[in-house]
Amino acid sequence: MSLAPDITELLARARADLRMGVPVALTDDSGYSVLAVSAETLSPQRLADLKALGTPVVAITGRRAETLKARAYDGDLARVVVPADADITWVQAVADPSDDLNAPMKGPLMTERQGNANLHRIAIALAKSARILPVAVVVSIEDGRSFAATHGLTCIDHTRAAPHLADRSALHEVVAARLPMEVSEAGRLHVFRPEDGGEEHYAVEIGRPDRDKPVLARLHSACFTGDLMGSLKCDCGQQLRGALAQMGSEGAGVLLYLNQEGRGIGLANKMRAYFLQDQGFDTVEANHRLGFEDDERDLRLGSDILKSLGFNSVRLLTNNPAKIAMMERTGIAVTERVPLKVGETAHNRGYLATKAAKSGHLL
């Protein structure tokens, strides 16, 4: 029967569990098993329960380990041993950089160097894709499948899960309908839904673009603060409106609106990054202190949507060479880069300079 959840559905369930502070069991082919809980949503009682099972570790990314001066023996992550007397405040201080400047000394932090970190890596990947802090509290257990069945927990097998977490989910168009807009009455909105239960993505089609010619296109990542609230800290809202206006003026175009807020880290983490920027860190440094890379977005989703709509070449509205390279790698020809230089303010001048210096944006 096909009533039991497959690995894609189990991963979606695991993300929801982590967001609610519910433990997830992780296993590998060798028989090694762990329980993993999000450090962000962990409760004091569940921390005590984890300690009753053994000595937990806090799995953090290499970026966060660099900030904390913790040795990352596993390269891309570190397994920080939780001291016997540590409470939930200690765990959250390791996970969340908000108070780093007030209390920079978190250690000495002891990190594990022996044993397999693959399950810890899966836990961090799940936390990232759940748009919470990329930190998990992990403890070893015997027979993860039996433990999960006894306690009603989700159990994830490493071998089955790893390929799904490493690649993007397939997208399927759910619906499309006419959408008259200020920039063009000849608008149409397409809604695409991924198979993994993640956020939906949108394509806004202006006019009737010729599929046999390069279409004026824009890959735009959702920015609640800029697109909706008129934030002056970035240029996102101005780029969105500028791109749509140019498409309306030319009479045709496609704007791909990807729900990857804050360079793919989610709105809550973007606000954490803003808080760090107010402490003097630039946008890249803030992401690193949170445990993220410079950019966690998967821009290939835009290429997938364009192909689904029947386009194979674009005139790309962008200042980001990485978007051009991604399009070319994924089979979409970029015949022209159309600059989109709008929205510089006194509030975002440093942000734009950082994008140019550290991310190679052509500003």
Tab-separated table of C-alpha atoms in Angstrom:
chain	number	residue	atom	x	y	z
A	1	MET	CA	0.000	0.000	0.000
A	2	SER	CA	1.049	3.602	-0.561
A	3	LEU	CA	-0.510	5.027	2.591
A	4	ALA	CA	2.766	5.296	4.516
A	5	PRO	CA	4.745	8.536	3.987
A	6	ASP	CA	7.677	8.383	1.588
A	7	ILE	CA	11.043	10.015	2.329
A	8	THR	CA	9.979	13.389	0.889
A	9	GLU	CA	6.928	13.437	3.145
A	10	LEU	CA	8.940	12.265	6.153
A	11	LEU	CA	11.413	15.113	5.624
A	12	ALA	CA	8.540	17.626	5.501
A	13	ARG	CA	7.240	16.145	8.758
A	14	ALA	CA	10.714	16.355	10.304
A	15	ARG	CA	11.006	20.051	9.416
A	16	ALA	CA	7.673	20.754	11.080
A	17	ASP	CA	8.753	18.767	14.152
A	18	LEU	CA	11.970	20.755	14.493
A	19	ARG	CA	10.107	24.050	14.183
A	20	MET	CA	7.882	22.958	17.096
A	21	GLY	CA	10.714	21.636	19.256
A	22	VAL	CA	9.838	17.964	18.761
A	23	PRO	CA	12.777	15.524	18.537
A	24	VAL	CA	13.531	13.682	15.298
A	25	ALA	CA	15.294	10.304	15.166
A	26	LEU	CA	18.087	9.961	12.591
A	27	THR	CA	19.726	6.659	11.590
A	28	ASP	CA	22.380	5.413	9.175
A	29	ASP	CA	23.247	2.083	7.547
A	30	SER	CA	25.791	1.206	10.233
A	31	GLY	CA	23.099	1.138	12.909
A	32	TYR	CA	24.180	4.438	14.459
A	33	SER	CA	21.215	6.508	15.676
A	34	VAL	CA	20.676	9.905	17.286
A	35	LEU	CA	17.897	12.143	18.479
A	36	ALA	CA	18.044	15.714	17.146
A	37	VAL	CA	16.117	18.750	18.389
A	38	SER	CA	16.265	22.332	17.166
A	39	ALA	CA	18.289	24.421	19.612
A	40	GLU	CA	16.033	27.381	18.845
A	41	THR	CA	12.807	25.621	19.893
A	42	LEU	CA	14.211	23.270	22.552
A	43	SER	CA	12.415	23.420	25.908
A	44	PRO	CA	14.106	23.040	29.330
A	45	GLN	CA	12.210	19.787	29.956
A	46	ARG	CA	13.297	18.255	26.655
A	47	LEU	CA	16.895	19.293	27.332
A	48	ALA	CA	16.686	17.430	30.641
A	49	ASP	CA	15.225	14.414	28.845
A	50	LEU	CA	18.069	14.447	26.314
A	51	LYS	CA	20.628	14.578	29.122
A	52	ALA	CA	18.969	11.550	30.715
A	53	LEU	CA	19.764	9.605	27.532
A	54	GLY	CA	23.459	10.536	27.423
A	55	THR	CA	25.754	13.491	26.838
A	56	PRO	CA	24.277	15.752	24.149
A	57	VAL	CA	26.247	17.862	21.729
A	58	VAL	CA	25.236	21.089	20.015
A	59	ALA	CA	25.815	20.674	16.287
A	60	ILE	CA	26.730	24.037	14.744
A	61	THR	CA	27.930	24.995	11.266
A	62	GLY	CA	31.548	25.784	10.546
A	63	ARG	CA	30.590	29.452	10.157
A	64	ARG	CA	29.115	29.596	13.659
A	65	ALA	CA	32.060	27.611	15.027
A	66	GLU	CA	34.424	30.199	13.560
A	67	THR	CA	32.552	32.952	15.380
A	68	LEU	CA	32.660	31.030	18.680
A	69	LYS	CA	36.334	30.033	18.231
A	70	ALA	CA	35.266	26.391	18.529
A	71	ARG	CA	37.322	23.735	16.764
A	72	ALA	CA	35.396	22.330	13.810
A	73	TYR	CA	37.050	18.930	13.507
A	74	ASP	CA	34.362	17.868	11.039
A	75	GLY	CA	35.196	20.730	8.672
A	76	ASP	CA	31.786	22.129	7.828
A	77	LEU	CA	30.408	21.637	11.334
A	78	ALA	CA	31.398	21.286	14.975
A	79	ARG	CA	29.918	19.083	17.693
A	80	VAL	CA	30.084	21.120	20.892
A	81	VAL	CA	29.764	19.003	24.039
A	82	VAL	CA	27.017	20.194	26.393
A	83	PRO	CA	28.469	20.519	29.942
A	84	ALA	CA	26.646	18.585	32.664
A	85	ASP	CA	25.548	21.802	34.383
A	86	ALA	CA	24.503	23.625	31.186
A	87	ASP	CA	20.931	24.877	31.012
A	88	ILE	CA	18.736	26.044	28.165
A	89	THR	CA	20.235	29.549	28.367
A	90	TRP	CA	23.701	28.120	27.643
A	91	VAL	CA	22.409	26.192	24.637
A	92	GLN	CA	20.636	29.220	23.195
A	93	ALA	CA	23.712	31.391	23.702
A	94	VAL	CA	25.724	28.948	21.597
A	95	ALA	CA	23.000	28.873	18.948
A	96	ASP	CA	21.965	32.523	18.716
A	97	PRO	CA	24.533	35.317	18.156
A	98	SER	CA	22.238	38.099	19.373
A	99	ASP	CA	24.138	38.469	22.636
A	100	ASP	CA	27.620	37.684	21.333
A	101	LEU	CA	29.000	41.194	21.827
A	102	ASN	CA	27.661	41.440	25.386
A	103	ALA	CA	28.946	37.991	26.324
A	104	PRO	CA	31.656	37.053	23.799
A	105	MET	CA	33.204	34.326	25.953
A	106	LYS	CA	31.050	31.201	25.670
A	107	GLY	CA	33.733	28.649	26.497
A	108	PRO	CA	35.940	26.974	26.787
A	109	LEU	CA	33.933	24.968	24.261
A	110	MET	CA	34.883	21.313	23.942
A	111	THR	CA	34.180	19.781	20.538
A	112	GLU	CA	34.161	16.126	19.521
A	113	ARG	CA	36.664	14.912	16.964
A	114	GLN	CA	35.944	11.168	16.935
A	115	GLY	CA	32.985	9.402	15.393
A	116	ASN	CA	30.701	9.994	12.435
A	117	ALA	CA	29.096	13.426	11.994
A	118	ASN	CA	26.820	12.538	9.053
A	119	LEU	CA	23.662	12.498	11.149
A	120	HIS	CA	24.588	15.829	12.738
A	121	ARG	CA	25.010	17.180	9.211
A	122	ILE	CA	21.509	15.979	8.310
A	123	ALA	CA	20.119	17.664	11.443
A	124	ILE	CA	21.670	21.002	10.454
A	125	ALA	CA	20.428	20.663	6.869
A	126	LEU	CA	16.901	20.018	8.134
A	127	ALA	CA	17.066	23.061	10.412
A	128	LYS	CA	18.246	25.241	7.535
A	129	SER	CA	15.463	24.075	5.257
A	130	ALA	CA	12.972	24.673	8.088
A	131	ARG	CA	14.129	28.334	8.155
A	132	ILE	CA	15.219	28.193	11.810
A	133	LEU	CA	18.680	28.671	13.281
A	134	PRO	CA	21.014	26.018	11.784
A	135	VAL	CA	21.779	24.475	15.164
A	136	ALA	CA	20.655	21.134	16.606
A	137	VAL	CA	21.044	19.497	19.994
A	138	VAL	CA	21.934	15.864	19.327
A	139	VAL	CA	22.315	12.797	21.556
A	140	SER	CA	23.172	9.215	20.604
A	141	ILE	CA	20.544	6.508	21.145
A	142	GLU	CA	20.206	2.787	20.536
A	143	ASP	CA	18.041	1.603	17.646
A	144	GLY	CA	16.535	4.847	16.380
A	145	ARG	CA	13.695	3.156	14.491
A	146	SER	CA	12.404	1.351	17.586
A	147	PHE	CA	12.880	4.455	19.736
A	148	ALA	CA	10.911	6.562	17.235
A	149	ALA	CA	8.121	3.997	17.027
A	150	THR	CA	7.866	3.772	20.827
A	151	HIS	CA	7.708	7.557	21.304
A	152	GLY	CA	5.739	8.472	18.168
A	153	LEU	CA	8.645	10.365	16.579
A	154	THR	CA	9.609	10.873	12.946
A	155	CYS	CA	12.538	8.682	11.889
A	156	ILE	CA	14.804	9.712	9.004
A	157	ASP	CA	17.247	7.371	7.291
A	158	HIS	CA	20.481	9.099	6.255
A	159	THR	CA	20.986	7.179	3.019
A	160	ARG	CA	17.484	7.922	1.763
A	161	ALA	CA	17.418	11.537	2.978
A	162	ALA	CA	20.818	12.850	1.862
A	163	PRO	CA	20.063	13.106	-1.903
A	164	HIS	CA	16.773	14.905	-1.221
A	165	LEU	CA	18.411	17.458	1.075
A	166	ALA	CA	21.244	18.084	-1.369
A	167	ASP	CA	19.058	18.863	-4.375
A	168	ARG	CA	16.054	21.053	-5.072
A	169	SER	CA	12.547	19.682	-5.120
A	170	ALA	CA	10.660	19.336	-8.383
A	171	LEU	CA	8.122	22.109	-9.043
A	172	HIS	CA	4.671	21.688	-10.529
A	173	GLU	CA	2.351	24.427	-11.766
A	174	VAL	CA	-0.808	24.461	-9.657
A	175	VAL	CA	-2.823	27.189	-11.339
A	176	ALA	CA	-2.535	30.244	-13.567
A	177	ALA	CA	-4.971	33.122	-13.945
A	178	ARG	CA	-5.231	36.567	-15.492
A	179	LEU	CA	-3.951	39.358	-13.228
A	180	PRO	CA	-4.363	42.955	-14.446
A	181	MET	CA	-1.710	45.159	-12.784
A	182	GLU	CA	-0.741	48.805	-12.654
A	183	VAL	CA	2.182	48.225	-15.018
A	184	SER	CA	0.136	46.150	-17.464
A	185	GLU	CA	-3.446	45.036	-17.723
A	186	ALA	CA	-2.152	42.030	-19.656
A	187	GLY	CA	-0.763	40.212	-16.630
A	188	ARG	CA	-0.924	36.548	-15.659
A	189	LEU	CA	0.150	34.865	-12.428
A	190	HIS	CA	1.420	31.272	-12.357
A	191	VAL	CA	1.730	29.425	-9.026
A	192	PHE	CA	4.302	26.630	-8.696
A	193	ARG	CA	4.372	24.206	-5.768
A	194	PRO	CA	7.353	22.008	-4.810
A	195	GLU	CA	6.878	18.322	-4.022
A	196	ASP	CA	8.671	18.633	-0.671
A	197	GLY	CA	5.990	20.748	1.019
A	198	GLY	CA	8.097	23.901	0.886
A	199	GLU	CA	7.072	27.420	-0.057
A	200	GLU	CA	5.292	28.049	-3.344
A	201	HIS	CA	6.984	30.168	-6.010
A	202	TYR	CA	5.396	32.447	-8.593
A	203	ALA	CA	5.874	33.588	-12.162
A	204	VAL	CA	4.336	36.904	-13.226
A	205	GLU	CA	3.918	36.967	-16.990
A	206	ILE	CA	3.480	40.349	-18.662
A	207	GLY	CA	1.801	40.357	-22.068
A	208	ARG	CA	2.353	37.361	-24.322
A	209	PRO	CA	6.127	36.836	-24.537
A	210	ASP	CA	7.337	35.045	-27.659
A	211	ARG	CA	8.770	31.658	-26.577
A	212	ASP	CA	11.070	31.657	-29.620
A	213	LYS	CA	12.854	34.867	-28.599
A	214	PRO	CA	14.826	35.859	-25.462
A	215	VAL	CA	12.323	37.051	-22.863
A	216	LEU	CA	12.971	40.007	-20.577
A	217	ALA	CA	13.179	38.204	-17.215
A	218	ARG	CA	13.921	38.928	-13.586
A	219	LEU	CA	14.723	36.440	-10.797
A	220	HIS	CA	13.457	38.166	-7.671
A	221	SER	CA	13.729	36.701	-4.185
A	222	ALA	CA	10.895	37.560	-1.823
A	223	CYS	CA	11.670	40.452	0.499
A	224	PHE	CA	8.802	41.179	2.883
A	225	THR	CA	10.510	44.266	4.296
A	226	GLY	CA	11.454	45.772	0.946
A	227	ASP	CA	8.666	44.579	-1.344
A	228	LEU	CA	5.776	45.237	1.040
A	229	MET	CA	6.999	47.620	3.742
A	230	GLY	CA	9.169	49.923	1.660
A	231	SER	CA	12.304	49.217	3.694
A	232	LEU	CA	15.219	51.546	3.031
A	233	LYS	CA	17.797	48.990	4.233
A	234	CYS	CA	17.854	47.222	0.854
A	235	ASP	CA	17.023	47.911	-2.792
A	236	CYS	CA	14.682	44.934	-3.259
A	237	GLY	CA	11.376	46.776	-3.441
A	238	GLN	CA	12.724	49.290	-5.936
A	239	GLN	CA	14.166	46.469	-8.063
A	240	LEU	CA	10.835	44.620	-8.031
A	241	ARG	CA	8.860	47.655	-9.116
A	242	GLY	CA	11.536	48.758	-11.591
A	243	ALA	CA	11.604	45.345	-13.267
A	244	LEU	CA	7.826	45.188	-13.566
A	245	ALA	CA	7.703	48.746	-14.920
A	246	GLN	CA	10.274	47.935	-17.614
A	247	MET	CA	8.371	44.797	-18.618
A	248	GLY	CA	5.167	46.813	-18.781
A	249	SER	CA	6.865	49.458	-20.891
A	250	GLU	CA	8.190	46.854	-23.352
A	251	GLY	CA	4.871	45.006	-23.324
A	252	ALA	CA	6.294	41.588	-22.400
A	253	GLY	CA	8.355	39.860	-19.743
A	254	VAL	CA	8.444	37.312	-16.939
A	255	LEU	CA	9.173	38.067	-13.287
A	256	LEU	CA	10.021	35.000	-11.209
A	257	TYR	CA	9.110	35.615	-7.567
A	258	LEU	CA	10.971	33.043	-5.466
A	259	ASN	CA	9.987	32.616	-1.814
A	260	GLN	CA	13.554	32.604	-0.504
A	261	GLU	CA	13.473	35.463	1.989
A	262	GLY	CA	16.752	36.865	3.253
A	263	ARG	CA	18.953	35.025	0.766
A	264	GLY	CA	17.230	31.794	1.647
A	265	ILE	CA	17.342	31.980	5.454
A	266	GLY	CA	13.761	33.076	6.170
A	267	LEU	CA	12.310	36.272	7.584
A	268	ALA	CA	13.025	35.519	11.256
A	269	ASN	CA	16.688	34.863	10.559
A	270	LYS	CA	16.859	37.912	8.296
A	271	MET	CA	15.635	40.015	11.204
A	272	ARG	CA	18.336	38.424	13.358
A	273	ALA	CA	20.823	39.477	10.683
A	274	TYR	CA	19.412	43.015	10.739
A	275	PHE	CA	19.883	43.077	14.518
A	276	LEU	CA	23.537	42.104	14.034
A	277	GLN	CA	23.942	44.741	11.331
A	278	ASP	CA	22.787	47.328	13.856
A	279	GLN	CA	25.703	46.131	16.013
A	280	GLY	CA	28.146	46.972	13.211
A	281	PHE	CA	28.420	43.785	11.139
A	282	ASP	CA	27.825	43.866	7.399
A	283	THR	CA	25.240	41.635	5.731
A	284	VAL	CA	27.703	38.807	4.951
A	285	GLU	CA	29.293	38.885	8.410
A	286	ALA	CA	25.838	38.771	9.994
A	287	ASN	CA	24.890	35.684	7.989
A	288	HIS	CA	28.120	33.972	9.011
A	289	ARG	CA	27.608	34.705	12.703
A	290	LEU	CA	24.160	33.137	12.429
A	291	GLY	CA	25.744	30.020	10.950
A	292	PHE	CA	24.734	30.551	7.334
A	293	GLU	CA	26.742	30.989	4.154
A	294	ASP	CA	26.742	34.301	2.252
A	295	ASP	CA	23.779	33.156	0.176
A	296	GLU	CA	21.626	30.089	0.916
A	297	ARG	CA	19.234	30.540	-2.027
A	298	ASP	CA	18.747	27.949	-4.754
A	299	LEU	CA	18.393	30.137	-7.822
A	300	ARG	CA	18.050	27.076	-10.066
A	301	LEU	CA	14.352	27.164	-9.193
A	302	GLY	CA	14.039	30.160	-11.510
A	303	SER	CA	15.505	28.187	-14.384
A	304	ASP	CA	13.120	25.314	-13.666
A	305	ILE	CA	10.114	27.646	-13.851
A	306	LEU	CA	11.282	29.290	-17.083
A	307	LYS	CA	11.664	25.900	-18.754
A	308	SER	CA	8.238	24.849	-17.506
A	309	LEU	CA	6.768	27.968	-19.141
A	310	GLY	CA	8.508	27.179	-22.430
A	311	PHE	CA	11.386	29.690	-22.359
A	312	ASN	CA	14.985	28.755	-23.183
A	313	SER	CA	16.658	32.163	-23.475
A	314	VAL	CA	16.430	35.434	-21.540
A	315	ARG	CA	17.467	39.040	-21.377
A	316	LEU	CA	18.161	39.003	-17.663
A	317	LEU	CA	17.387	42.016	-15.470
A	318	THR	CA	20.123	41.652	-12.848
A	319	ASN	CA	23.228	43.090	-11.264
A	320	ASN	CA	24.302	39.659	-9.981
A	321	PRO	CA	26.713	37.665	-12.191
A	322	ALA	CA	25.899	34.515	-10.178
A	323	LYS	CA	22.383	34.527	-11.624
A	324	ILE	CA	23.766	34.697	-15.152
A	325	ALA	CA	26.175	31.823	-14.482
A	326	MET	CA	23.387	29.734	-12.948
A	327	MET	CA	21.125	30.272	-15.951
A	328	GLU	CA	23.853	29.241	-18.367
A	329	ARG	CA	24.723	26.136	-16.297
A	330	THR	CA	21.114	25.003	-16.222
A	331	GLY	CA	20.399	25.391	-19.918
A	332	ILE	CA	18.900	28.886	-20.142
A	333	ALA	CA	20.838	31.123	-22.542
A	334	VAL	CA	21.424	34.688	-21.339
A	335	THR	CA	21.644	36.819	-24.455
A	336	GLU	CA	21.901	40.120	-22.567
A	337	ARG	CA	22.375	41.401	-19.041
A	338	VAL	CA	20.002	44.286	-18.463
A	339	PRO	CA	21.261	46.405	-15.518
A	340	LEU	CA	18.830	47.239	-12.740
A	341	LYS	CA	20.420	50.041	-10.760
A	342	VAL	CA	17.734	51.592	-8.603
A	343	GLY	CA	16.958	52.316	-4.977
A	344	GLU	CA	20.227	53.501	-3.414
A	345	THR	CA	19.592	55.384	-0.152
A	346	ALA	CA	21.626	56.609	2.773
A	347	HIS	CA	20.332	53.577	4.706
A	348	ASN	CA	21.436	50.927	2.231
A	349	ARG	CA	24.627	52.413	0.794
A	350	GLY	CA	26.811	50.176	2.967
A	351	TYR	CA	24.678	47.133	2.135
A	352	LEU	CA	25.071	47.759	-1.593
A	353	ALA	CA	28.820	48.282	-1.193
A	354	THR	CA	29.081	44.944	0.586
A	355	LYS	CA	27.133	43.210	-2.190
A	356	ALA	CA	29.559	44.648	-4.721
A	357	ALA	CA	32.736	43.917	-2.744
A	358	LYS	CA	31.891	40.481	-1.324
A	359	SER	CA	29.255	39.070	-3.670
A	360	GLY	CA	30.469	40.537	-6.964
A	361	HIS	CA	27.323	42.511	-7.800
A	362	LEU	CA	27.815	44.926	-10.697
A	363	LEU	CA	26.859	48.222	-9.081
